[in-house]
Coordinates of C-alpha atoms in Angstrom, one line a residue:
Chain W
X366 CA 20.8 -32.9 -44.7
X367 CA 18.0 -30.6 -45.7
X368 CA 19.6 -27.6 -44.1
X369 CA 18.2 -25.3 -41.6
X370 CA 14.5 -26.1 -40.8
X371 CA 12.3 -23.0 -41.5
X372 CA 10.1 -22.3 -38.4
X373 CA 7.7 -20.3 -40.7
X374 CA 6.4 -20.9 -44.2
X375 CA 6.6 -18.5 -47.2
X376 CA 3.7 -16.4 -45.9
X377 CA 5.3 -16.1 -42.3
X378 CA 2.9 -18.6 -40.7
X379 CA 4.3 -21.0 -38.0
X380 CA 5.3 -24.4 -39.0
X381 CA 7.8 -25.4 -36.2
X382 CA 8.4 -23.8 -33.0
X383 CA 12.1 -24.4 -32.2
X384 CA 13.6 -21.2 -30.9
X385 CA 12.6 -17.7 -30.4
X386 CA 15.4 -16.6 -32.5
X387 CA 14.4 -15.2 -35.8
X388 CA 10.6 -14.3 -35.1
X389 CA 9.5 -10.9 -35.5
X390 CA 7.6 -9.0 -32.9
X391 CA 4.2 -9.3 -34.6
X392 CA 4.6 -13.0 -34.5
X393 CA 5.5 -13.3 -31.0
X394 CA 2.4 -10.9 -30.2
X395 CA 0.2 -13.2 -32.3
X396 CA 1.0 -16.2 -30.4
X397 CA 0.1 -14.3 -27.2
X398 CA -3.0 -13.0 -28.6
X399 CA -4.1 -16.5 -29.7
X400 CA -3.3 -17.7 -26.0
X401 CA -5.4 -15.0 -24.7
X402 CA -8.4 -16.7 -26.3
X403 CA -7.5 -20.1 -25.2
X404 CA -7.1 -18.7 -21.5
X405 CA -10.8 -18.0 -21.5
X406 CA -11.6 -21.6 -22.0
X407 CA -11.4 -22.9 -18.2
X408 CA -14.5 -20.6 -17.4
X409 CA -16.8 -22.6 -19.7
X410 CA -18.6 -25.8 -19.1
X411 CA -16.8 -27.7 -21.9
X412 CA -13.2 -26.8 -21.6
X413 CA -12.1 -28.2 -25.0
X414 CA -12.2 -26.9 -28.6
X415 CA -12.4 -29.0 -31.6
X416 CA -9.5 -27.5 -33.5
X417 CA -7.0 -30.5 -33.8
X418 CA -9.8 -33.1 -33.7
X419 CA -8.3 -36.3 -35.6
X420 CA -4.7 -35.1 -35.2
X421 CA -2.2 -37.1 -33.4
X422 CA 0.5 -35.4 -31.3
X423 CA 3.5 -37.3 -29.9
X424 CA 5.4 -36.2 -26.7
X425 CA 8.6 -37.3 -27.7
X426 CA 10.8 -36.9 -24.2
X427 CA 14.3 -38.0 -24.0
X428 CA 14.6 -36.1 -20.8
X429 CA 12.6 -36.5 -17.5
X430 CA 10.0 -33.9 -17.1
X431 CA 6.6 -34.1 -15.3
X432 CA 5.3 -30.6 -15.6
X433 CA 6.3 -29.7 -19.1
X434 CA 5.1 -33.2 -20.5
X435 CA 1.8 -32.7 -18.5
X436 CA 0.9 -29.4 -19.8
X437 CA 1.8 -30.1 -23.4
X438 CA -0.4 -33.4 -23.0
X439 CA -3.3 -31.4 -21.5
X440 CA -3.0 -28.8 -24.0
X441 CA -3.2 -31.2 -26.9
X442 CA -6.2 -32.8 -25.4
X443 CA -7.9 -29.5 -24.8
X444 CA -7.5 -28.9 -28.6
X445 CA -9.1 -32.4 -29.2
X446 CA -6.0 -34.0 -30.3
X447 CA -4.9 -37.5 -29.5
X448 CA -1.7 -37.9 -27.6
X449 CA 1.1 -40.4 -27.6
X450 CA 3.6 -40.1 -24.6
X451 CA 6.8 -41.5 -25.5
X452 CA 9.6 -41.5 -22.9
X453 CA 12.8 -42.5 -24.7
X454 CA 14.7 -43.3 -21.5
X455 CA 12.7 -46.3 -20.8
X456 CA 12.3 -47.3 -24.4
X457 CA 14.0 -48.3 -27.5
X458 CA 16.9 -46.0 -27.7
X459 CA 18.4 -48.0 -24.5
X460 CA 18.1 -51.0 -27.0
X461 CA 20.4 -49.2 -29.5
X462 CA 17.9 -47.5 -31.6
X463 CA 19.1 -44.3 -33.0
X464 CA 17.0 -41.0 -32.9
X465 CA 16.3 -41.2 -36.6
X466 CA 15.1 -44.8 -36.1
X467 CA 12.8 -43.6 -33.4
X468 CA 11.5 -40.9 -35.4
X469 CA 10.8 -43.1 -38.4
X470 CA 8.7 -45.5 -36.2
X471 CA 6.9 -42.9 -34.6
X472 CA 6.2 -41.4 -37.9
X473 CA 4.9 -44.6 -39.3
X474 CA 2.2 -44.3 -36.7
X475 CA 1.0 -41.2 -38.3
X476 CA 1.9 -38.5 -35.9
X477 CA 1.1 -35.2 -37.0
X478 CA 3.4 -33.2 -34.7
X479 CA 6.1 -34.0 -32.3
X480 CA 6.7 -32.3 -29.0
X481 CA 10.4 -32.9 -28.3
X482 CA 12.4 -32.5 -25.3
X483 CA 16.2 -33.7 -25.5
X484 CA 19.4 -33.2 -23.4
X485 CA 21.3 -32.5 -26.4
X486 CA 21.2 -28.9 -27.9
X487 CA 20.0 -28.7 -31.3
X488 CA 17.9 -32.1 -31.2
X489 CA 14.5 -30.4 -32.1
X490 CA 16.2 -28.9 -35.0
X491 CA 17.5 -32.0 -35.9
X492 CA 14.1 -33.7 -35.8
X493 CA 12.6 -30.9 -37.9
X494 CA 15.1 -31.4 -40.5
X495 CA 14.1 -34.9 -40.8
X496 CA 10.2 -35.1 -40.5
X497 CA 7.9 -35.4 -43.5
X498 CA 6.8 -32.2 -44.8
X499 CA 3.3 -32.0 -43.2
X500 CA 4.7 -32.9 -39.6
X501 CA 5.3 -30.0 -37.0
X502 CA 8.0 -30.1 -34.5
X503 CA 7.6 -28.1 -31.1
X504 CA 10.8 -27.6 -29.1
X505 CA 10.2 -28.6 -25.3
X506 CA 13.8 -27.9 -24.3
X507 CA 16.8 -29.0 -25.9
X508 CA 20.1 -29.2 -23.9
X509 CA 21.3 -25.5 -23.1
X510 CA 19.9 -24.1 -26.1
X511 CA 16.3 -23.2 -26.1
X512 CA 13.0 -23.7 -24.2
X513 CA 10.8 -21.4 -26.4
X514 CA 7.3 -22.3 -25.2
X515 CA 8.6 -21.5 -21.5
X516 CA 9.7 -18.2 -22.7
X517 CA 6.4 -17.3 -24.4
X518 CA 4.3 -18.5 -21.2
X519 CA 6.5 -16.1 -19.2
X520 CA 5.8 -13.5 -21.9
X521 CA 2.2 -14.1 -21.5
X522 CA 2.4 -13.7 -17.7
X523 CA 4.2 -10.5 -17.8
X524 CA 1.7 -9.1 -20.5
X525 CA -1.2 -10.1 -18.3
X526 CA 0.2 -8.4 -15.3
X527 CA 1.9 -5.4 -17.0
X528 CA 0.1 -4.7 -20.1
X529 CA 2.8 -3.0 -22.3
X530 CA 6.3 -4.3 -22.5
X531 CA 8.2 -1.2 -23.6
X532 CA 8.5 0.5 -20.2
X533 CA 9.5 -2.6 -18.4
X534 CA 12.8 -3.6 -16.6
X535 CA 13.3 -7.3 -16.0
X536 CA 15.8 -9.0 -14.0
X537 CA 16.6 -12.8 -14.8
X538 CA 18.3 -14.1 -11.6
X539 CA 20.3 -17.3 -11.0
X540 CA 22.2 -20.1 -13.2
X541 CA 22.3 -18.2 -16.7
X542 CA 25.1 -20.4 -17.9
X543 CA 23.0 -23.7 -17.8
X544 CA 19.6 -22.1 -18.6
X545 CA 17.9 -22.8 -21.8
X546 CA 14.9 -20.9 -20.2
X547 CA 16.9 -17.7 -19.7
X548 CA 18.5 -17.7 -23.3
X549 CA 14.9 -17.9 -24.7
X550 CA 13.6 -15.3 -22.1
X551 CA 16.3 -12.9 -23.1
X552 CA 15.5 -13.1 -26.8
X553 CA 11.8 -13.0 -26.3
X554 CA 12.1 -9.8 -24.0
X555 CA 14.2 -8.0 -26.5
X556 CA 12.2 -8.8 -29.4
X557 CA 9.2 -7.6 -27.5
X558 CA 11.0 -4.3 -26.9
X559 CA 11.4 -4.1 -23.0
X560 CA 13.5 -1.0 -21.9
X561 CA 15.9 -3.3 -20.0
X562 CA 17.0 -7.1 -19.6
X563 CA 19.1 -7.5 -16.6
X564 CA 21.0 -10.8 -15.6
X565 CA 22.0 -11.3 -12.2
X566 CA 24.4 -14.0 -11.4
X567 CA 27.7 -15.1 -10.0
X568 CA 30.5 -15.2 -12.5
X569 CA 30.6 -18.8 -12.5
X570 CA 27.1 -19.1 -13.6
X571 CA 27.1 -16.6 -16.6
X572 CA 28.2 -17.6 -20.2
X573 CA 31.2 -15.8 -21.5
X574 CA 29.3 -14.4 -24.3
X575 CA 26.5 -13.0 -22.0
X576 CA 26.8 -9.4 -23.1
X577 CA 26.4 -10.1 -26.8
X578 CA 22.7 -11.3 -25.8
X579 CA 21.6 -7.7 -24.9
X580 CA 21.6 -7.7 -21.3
X581 CA 23.0 -5.7 -18.5
X582 CA 25.0 -7.9 -16.1
X583 CA 24.9 -7.6 -12.3
X584 CA 26.8 -9.6 -9.9
X585 CA 24.8 -8.4 -6.9
X586 CA 21.3 -9.3 -6.3
X587 CA 20.1 -6.2 -4.6
X588 CA 21.6 -4.0 -7.2
X589 CA 20.3 -6.1 -9.9
X590 CA 16.7 -5.9 -8.9
X591 CA 16.7 -2.4 -7.9
X592 CA 13.4 -0.7 -9.5
X593 CA 12.7 -3.7 -11.7
X594 CA 9.2 -4.6 -12.6
X595 CA 9.6 -8.2 -13.1
X596 CA 12.0 -10.8 -11.3
X597 CA 12.5 -13.9 -12.9
X598 CA 14.2 -16.5 -10.8
X599 CA 15.9 -19.5 -12.3
X600 CA 16.0 -23.0 -10.6
X601 CA 19.5 -24.0 -9.2
X602 CA 20.4 -27.1 -10.5
X603 CA 21.9 -29.2 -7.4
X604 CA 24.7 -30.9 -9.8
X605 CA 26.4 -27.4 -10.1
X606 CA 27.3 -27.8 -6.5
X607 CA 29.0 -31.3 -7.4
X608 CA 30.6 -29.5 -10.3
X609 CA 32.4 -27.0 -7.9
X610 CA 30.8 -24.0 -9.5
X611 CA 29.3 -23.0 -6.3
X612 CA 30.2 -23.7 -2.8
X613 CA 26.9 -24.9 -1.2
X614 CA 23.1 -24.5 -1.3
X615 CA 23.3 -22.5 1.9
X616 CA 26.0 -20.1 0.8
X617 CA 24.2 -19.5 -2.4
X618 CA 21.1 -18.7 -0.6
X619 CA 22.9 -16.2 1.6
X620 CA 24.1 -14.2 -1.5
X621 CA 21.5 -15.0 -4.1
X622 CA 18.2 -16.1 -2.4
X623 CA 15.4 -14.0 -3.0
X624 CA 13.9 -13.0 0.4
X625 CA 11.0 -10.7 1.3
X626 CA 13.6 -8.2 2.5
X627 CA 15.6 -8.1 -0.7
X628 CA 12.4 -8.1 -2.8
X629 CA 11.9 -4.6 -1.3
X630 CA 14.4 -3.1 -3.8
X631 CA 12.4 -3.9 -6.7
X632 CA 9.4 -1.9 -7.5
X633 CA 6.3 -2.2 -5.0
X634 CA 4.3 -3.7 -7.9
X635 CA 7.0 -6.0 -9.1
X636 CA 6.0 -9.6 -10.0
X637 CA 8.0 -12.6 -9.1
X638 CA 8.5 -15.7 -11.6
X639 CA 9.9 -19.0 -11.7
X640 CA 9.8 -21.6 -14.3
X641 CA 9.7 -24.3 -11.5
X642 CA 10.1 -26.5 -9.9
X643 CA 11.4 -24.2 -7.0
X644 CA 13.8 -25.0 -4.4
X645 CA 12.7 -23.5 -1.4
X646 CA 15.2 -21.9 0.8
X647 CA 17.7 -22.1 -1.9
X648 CA 17.0 -19.5 -4.6
X649 CA 13.8 -18.2 -3.1
X650 CA 12.2 -18.2 0.2
X651 CA 8.6 -19.7 0.8
X652 CA 7.6 -16.2 2.0
X653 CA 8.3 -14.9 -1.5
X654 CA 7.3 -17.9 -3.5
X655 CA 3.8 -17.9 -1.7
X656 CA 3.6 -14.4 -1.4
X657 CA 1.3 -11.9 -3.0
X658 CA 3.8 -10.8 -5.5
X659 CA 4.3 -14.3 -6.9
X660 CA 2.7 -15.3 -10.0
X661 CA 4.5 -18.8 -10.1
X662 CA 1.2 -20.8 -10.2
X663 CA -0.4 -18.5 -12.7
X664 CA 2.5 -19.3 -14.9
X665 CA 1.7 -22.9 -15.1
X666 CA -1.9 -22.3 -16.0
X667 CA -0.9 -19.8 -18.6
X668 CA 1.6 -22.4 -20.0
X669 CA -1.4 -24.5 -21.1
X670 CA -2.9 -21.6 -23.2
X671 CA 0.2 -20.5 -24.7
X672 CA 1.0 -24.3 -25.7
X673 CA -2.4 -24.7 -27.2
X674 CA -1.6 -21.4 -29.4
X675 CA 1.7 -22.6 -30.6
X676 CA 0.3 -26.0 -31.4
X677 CA -2.7 -24.8 -33.1
X678 CA -1.0 -22.2 -35.2
X679 CA 1.7 -24.7 -36.3
X680 CA -1.1 -27.5 -37.2
X681 CA -3.5 -24.9 -38.8
X682 CA -0.9 -24.1 -41.8
X683 CA -0.7 -27.5 -43.4
X684 CA -1.2 -26.2 -46.9
X685 CA -1.5 -22.9 -48.8
X686 CA -5.0 -22.9 -50.1
X687 CA -7.3 -20.4 -49.1
X688 CA -11.0 -21.4 -48.6
X689 CA -13.7 -19.0 -47.6
Chain D
X1140 CA -15.3 -8.9 -68.2
X1141 CA -14.5 -5.8 -66.4
X1142 CA -17.6 -5.9 -64.0
X1143 CA -15.4 -6.6 -61.0
X1144 CA -15.4 -3.7 -58.6
X1145 CA -15.8 -2.9 -54.9
X1146 CA -19.0 -0.8 -54.4
X1147 CA -21.1 0.5 -51.6
X1148 CA -24.3 -1.2 -51.9
X1149 CA -26.0 0.3 -48.7
X1150 CA -25.2 3.0 -46.3
X1151 CA -25.3 3.7 -42.6
X1152 CA -28.7 5.1 -42.3
X1153 CA -30.6 2.6 -44.4
X1154 CA -28.9 -0.4 -42.6
X1155 CA -29.9 1.3 -39.3
X1156 CA -33.6 1.2 -40.8
X1157 CA -33.0 -2.5 -41.7
X1158 CA -32.0 -3.4 -38.1
X1159 CA -34.9 -1.4 -36.7
X1160 CA -37.1 -3.7 -39.0
X1161 CA -35.3 -6.8 -38.0
X1162 CA -35.9 -5.8 -34.1
X1163 CA -39.7 -5.5 -34.8
X1164 CA -39.8 -8.9 -36.6
X1165 CA -37.7 -10.4 -33.7
X1166 CA -40.1 -8.9 -31.1
X1167 CA -43.1 -10.5 -32.8
X1168 CA -41.4 -13.8 -33.3
X1169 CA -40.5 -14.0 -29.5
X1170 CA -44.1 -13.1 -28.8
X1171 CA -45.6 -15.7 -31.2
X1172 CA -43.1 -18.4 -29.3
X1173 CA -43.9 -16.8 -25.9
X1174 CA -40.2 -16.6 -25.3
X1175 CA -39.5 -14.0 -22.3
X1176 CA -36.1 -12.8 -21.3
X1177 CA -34.1 -13.8 -24.1
X1178 CA -30.2 -13.3 -24.1
X1179 CA -28.2 -12.2 -27.3
X1180 CA -25.0 -13.3 -28.7
X1181 CA -23.3 -11.8 -31.8
X1182 CA -20.8 -13.3 -34.0
X1183 CA -17.4 -11.6 -34.6
X1184 CA -17.0 -9.0 -36.2
X1185 CA -20.0 -7.9 -38.2
X1186 CA -22.4 -10.1 -36.4
X1187 CA -21.4 -8.0 -33.0
X1188 CA -21.9 -4.7 -34.8
X1189 CA -25.4 -5.6 -35.6
X1190 CA -26.2 -7.3 -32.3
X1191 CA -25.2 -4.1 -30.4
X1192 CA -27.9 -2.2 -32.1
X1193 CA -30.5 -5.0 -31.8
X1194 CA -29.6 -5.5 -28.2
X1195 CA -30.3 -1.9 -27.5
X1196 CA -33.5 -1.9 -29.3
X1197 CA -34.8 -4.9 -27.9
X1198 CA -33.9 -3.6 -24.3
X1199 CA -32.3 -7.0 -23.3
X1200 CA -31.3 -7.2 -19.9
X1201 CA -28.3 -9.3 -19.8
X1202 CA -25.0 -7.8 -21.5
X1203 CA -24.4 -8.9 -25.2
X1204 CA -22.4 -12.1 -25.5
X1205 CA -19.7 -12.2 -28.3
X1206 CA -18.6 -15.3 -30.1
X1207 CA -15.6 -15.7 -32.2
X1208 CA -15.7 -19.1 -33.9
X1209 CA -12.1 -19.4 -34.9
X1210 CA -11.6 -22.4 -33.0
X1211 CA -14.6 -23.9 -34.4
X1212 CA -14.2 -23.5 -38.0
X1213 CA -14.3 -26.7 -40.3
X1214 CA -11.7 -25.1 -42.6
X1215 CA -9.1 -24.8 -39.9
X1216 CA -6.5 -27.1 -41.2
X1217 CA -6.6 -25.5 -44.6
X1218 CA -6.5 -21.9 -43.6
X1219 CA -5.1 -22.0 -40.2
X1220 CA -5.3 -19.9 -37.4
X1221 CA -7.3 -16.4 -37.8
X1222 CA -4.5 -13.9 -36.7
X1223 CA -7.1 -11.6 -35.5
X1224 CA -8.7 -14.3 -33.2
X1225 CA -10.7 -12.5 -30.2
X1226 CA -11.7 -14.2 -26.9
X1227 CA -15.4 -15.4 -27.1
X1228 CA -17.1 -13.8 -24.1
X1229 CA -20.5 -15.0 -22.9
X1230 CA -21.1 -13.1 -19.6
X1231 CA -24.3 -15.2 -18.6
X1232 CA -25.1 -18.7 -18.0
X1233 CA -26.4 -20.4 -21.3
X1234 CA -28.1 -23.2 -19.5
X1235 CA -31.8 -23.2 -20.2
X1236 CA -31.6 -19.7 -21.7
X1237 CA -33.4 -18.5 -24.9
X1238 CA -30.7 -17.2 -27.3
X1239 CA -31.0 -14.8 -30.2
X1240 CA -27.9 -15.4 -32.3
X1241 CA -26.9 -12.4 -34.6
X1242 CA -24.8 -12.6 -37.6
X1243 CA -24.2 -10.2 -40.5
X1244 CA -24.3 -12.3 -43.5
X1245 CA -25.4 -16.0 -43.8
X1246 CA -24.2 -17.7 -47.0
X1247 CA -22.7 -21.4 -46.5
X1248 CA -24.3 -21.9 -43.1
X1249 CA -21.0 -23.2 -41.8
X1250 CA -20.3 -20.0 -39.6
X1251 CA -23.7 -20.6 -37.9
X1252 CA -22.9 -24.4 -37.3
X1253 CA -19.6 -23.4 -35.7
X1254 CA -21.4 -20.9 -33.5
X1255 CA -23.9 -23.3 -32.4
X1256 CA -21.3 -25.9 -31.5
X1257 CA -19.5 -23.5 -29.4
X1258 CA -22.5 -22.1 -27.6
X1259 CA -23.3 -25.8 -26.7
X1260 CA -19.6 -26.0 -25.1
X1261 CA -20.9 -23.1 -22.9
X1262 CA -24.0 -25.0 -21.9
X1263 CA -27.4 -26.2 -23.0
X1264 CA -29.6 -23.4 -24.2
X1265 CA -33.4 -23.6 -24.2
X1266 CA -33.6 -22.3 -27.7
X1267 CA -31.7 -20.4 -30.5
X1268 CA -33.2 -18.0 -32.8
X1269 CA -30.9 -17.0 -35.6
X1270 CA -31.1 -13.5 -37.0
X1271 CA -29.0 -12.2 -40.0
X1272 CA -28.8 -8.9 -41.7
X1273 CA -28.3 -10.3 -45.0
X1274 CA -29.5 -13.5 -46.5
X1275 CA -27.8 -14.8 -49.6
X1276 CA -27.7 -17.9 -51.8
X1277 CA -25.0 -20.6 -51.4
X1278 CA -26.4 -22.7 -48.6
X1279 CA -24.2 -25.7 -47.9
X1280 CA -25.8 -26.9 -44.7
X1281 CA -29.6 -27.1 -43.6
X1282 CA -29.7 -24.0 -41.5
X1283 CA -32.2 -21.1 -42.2
X1284 CA -32.2 -17.8 -40.4
X1285 CA -35.7 -17.0 -38.5
X1286 CA -35.4 -13.3 -39.2
X1287 CA -33.7 -11.6 -42.2
X1288 CA -33.0 -8.0 -42.9
X1289 CA -32.6 -8.3 -46.6
X1290 CA -32.2 -10.7 -49.5
X1291 CA -30.4 -9.1 -52.2
X1292 CA -30.1 -10.6 -55.7
X1293 CA -26.3 -11.5 -55.9
X1294 CA -24.3 -13.5 -58.5
X1295 CA -22.3 -16.5 -57.2
X1296 CA -19.1 -14.5 -57.8
X1297 CA -20.4 -11.5 -55.7
X1298 CA -19.3 -11.0 -52.1
X1299 CA -21.2 -8.9 -49.8
X1300 CA -19.7 -7.6 -46.7
X1301 CA -20.4 -5.5 -43.7
X1302 CA -18.1 -2.8 -42.9
X1303 CA -18.0 -0.9 -39.8
X1304 CA -18.4 -0.5 -36.8
X1305 CA -19.2 3.3 -37.5
X1306 CA -20.3 4.1 -39.9
X1307 CA -22.1 0.8 -41.1
X1308 CA -21.4 0.1 -44.8
X1309 CA -22.5 -2.9 -47.1
X1310 CA -20.0 -3.5 -49.9
X1311 CA -20.1 -5.8 -52.8
X1312 CA -17.3 -7.1 -54.7
X1313 CA -16.9 -9.2 -57.6
X1314 CA -18.5 -9.6 -60.9
X1315 CA -22.4 -9.3 -61.4
X1316 CA -22.5 -10.7 -65.0
X1317 CA -24.0 -13.9 -63.9
X1318 CA -26.5 -12.2 -61.5
X1319 CA -29.5 -13.5 -63.7
X1320 CA -28.7 -17.0 -63.0
X1321 CA -29.1 -16.8 -59.4

C-alpha cells in the first residue's frame, strides 16, 4: 500500500481528480476558469485543440454509463488524445481477473490516464494508489462516495448563470443518501462559499451524518426551495422503491416532484438543474424539465468543457521542470 | 557577477512612439502588398496591449481578435496548464481574411508557431502579417516578423518583458555581462 493518493503535487498542481475533498477555493476556480476557455471551442471551425496529442486515455468503466462515458470520450478526443473504452462488465473481470490485474494489463498498453467508474466507493483512490508515477486517475463516480467532475460541471453551470457564488442559496432535492453527486456538490458549494446549501429529502433518503456536511435540512419541498437561486434535482433510482425506502413513484411525485407551481416558491430567476437521466413525472415534470428555468441540457454541454479542463490540467503537470 | 537586475529599459511614451512608427510601417507594408481591409489579432497578454494601440492607429473596422495560445504550446506537458488561461476570441470569420498578427516580443518563434496553428483552427486566412514590438535573438524556428518596433542588443541571459497595460514599460532582467557576444 502506498497510502492515501495525493490529488495534487508539491506545487499544488492537479495530478489525480478523485474527490472534491481537500481542494482549496482557488484550485476549484482555476478548473472553472480553464473550462471557460474550452467552452469557447464549439464556435470554431476546428473544435479540437492539440493539448494531449500523443496521449492515451482509458475509460475504465465497471458500471454502465452512457452519458458520462461519452462526454469523457468526447472531451479526450477534443484534446486530441486517443481513447480506449474498456467496459469491464463484459470483459475480463467476469473471467476472474482482479482489479489490479486489469489495471496492470491496461498499463502495459501505455495508457497515460484512467477515467474510472466503479460501483465500489474508493475504487478510483485504490487505482490511483497503484498506477505508475506518470499516470493520472480521474474519478468518474465511485459507489456512493464521489463524482467530482459532475459536481464541477454543476458549479460551472451555476457560475455561468449566476456569476458570483457567495450570495447564492442552493437546494439539492431528492435521494441524498445514495447520491455520490450530492456529496460532491455539497463539498464544492461550501468550498466555493455559497451563502446556504439546503438538502431537501424524505428522512429515509438522508444519510445519518448529513448535518456534518454543512447543510440545512428540510423535509418539505416547498419550504426547502423557498427563495433559492438554484434547485438541483437528483435522479430517483427505481430500486429504492424495491428496498421499501419509498412507497411508490406516484406517491414520491405527489410529495417531492418539482412542478411549475412549486417552482414559484423559488426566486423568479432560479435555475433548475439535474445530473440526468431524468425520470419525467417522478422527480420532475416535463413542464419544468423543458421549461425556461431548466438548464439541464446546458449541463451536458458544459460537462465536456469541464472534463477537458480537468483532464488537461492533470496531464499537463507530468514533470516539475520549467521551460520558457 | 552581480549584474543581474530588473531595470526599466523603455517607458510608456517612448513605447507609444515606437508603436506609431510600427503603424506607419504596417500601413506601407499593406499598401505594397495591395492588402485591403485587414483584420488584427493580438496574442495574450502583451501582444494584446500593443495590438489595441495599433488597431486604433490603423482604423481597422473589425473588432480586435485576441488569442491565448495556452492550448497550443509545445511545452505543455512540461510546464502544464497556464493558470491564467483566457478564452481566445476572434469576433470575425477568419476565412480569406488578411490578418495582422501582433505580439510584444519574438524570441524563439514558438509562440507565433502556436498562434498560427490556432488561427488555422478558426479558418483559412488569405495571409498573415507578423508585427512585433521587440525582436531579439534566440530564434529556434524559421519565423521572422514583417514589421519590428525595435531590436535591442541583449545578452542571452537577459529577458525583456512588456509590462502594462497602463502605463506600458519594457523591463529587462538578467545578467548583461555577455552582451558583446550576441
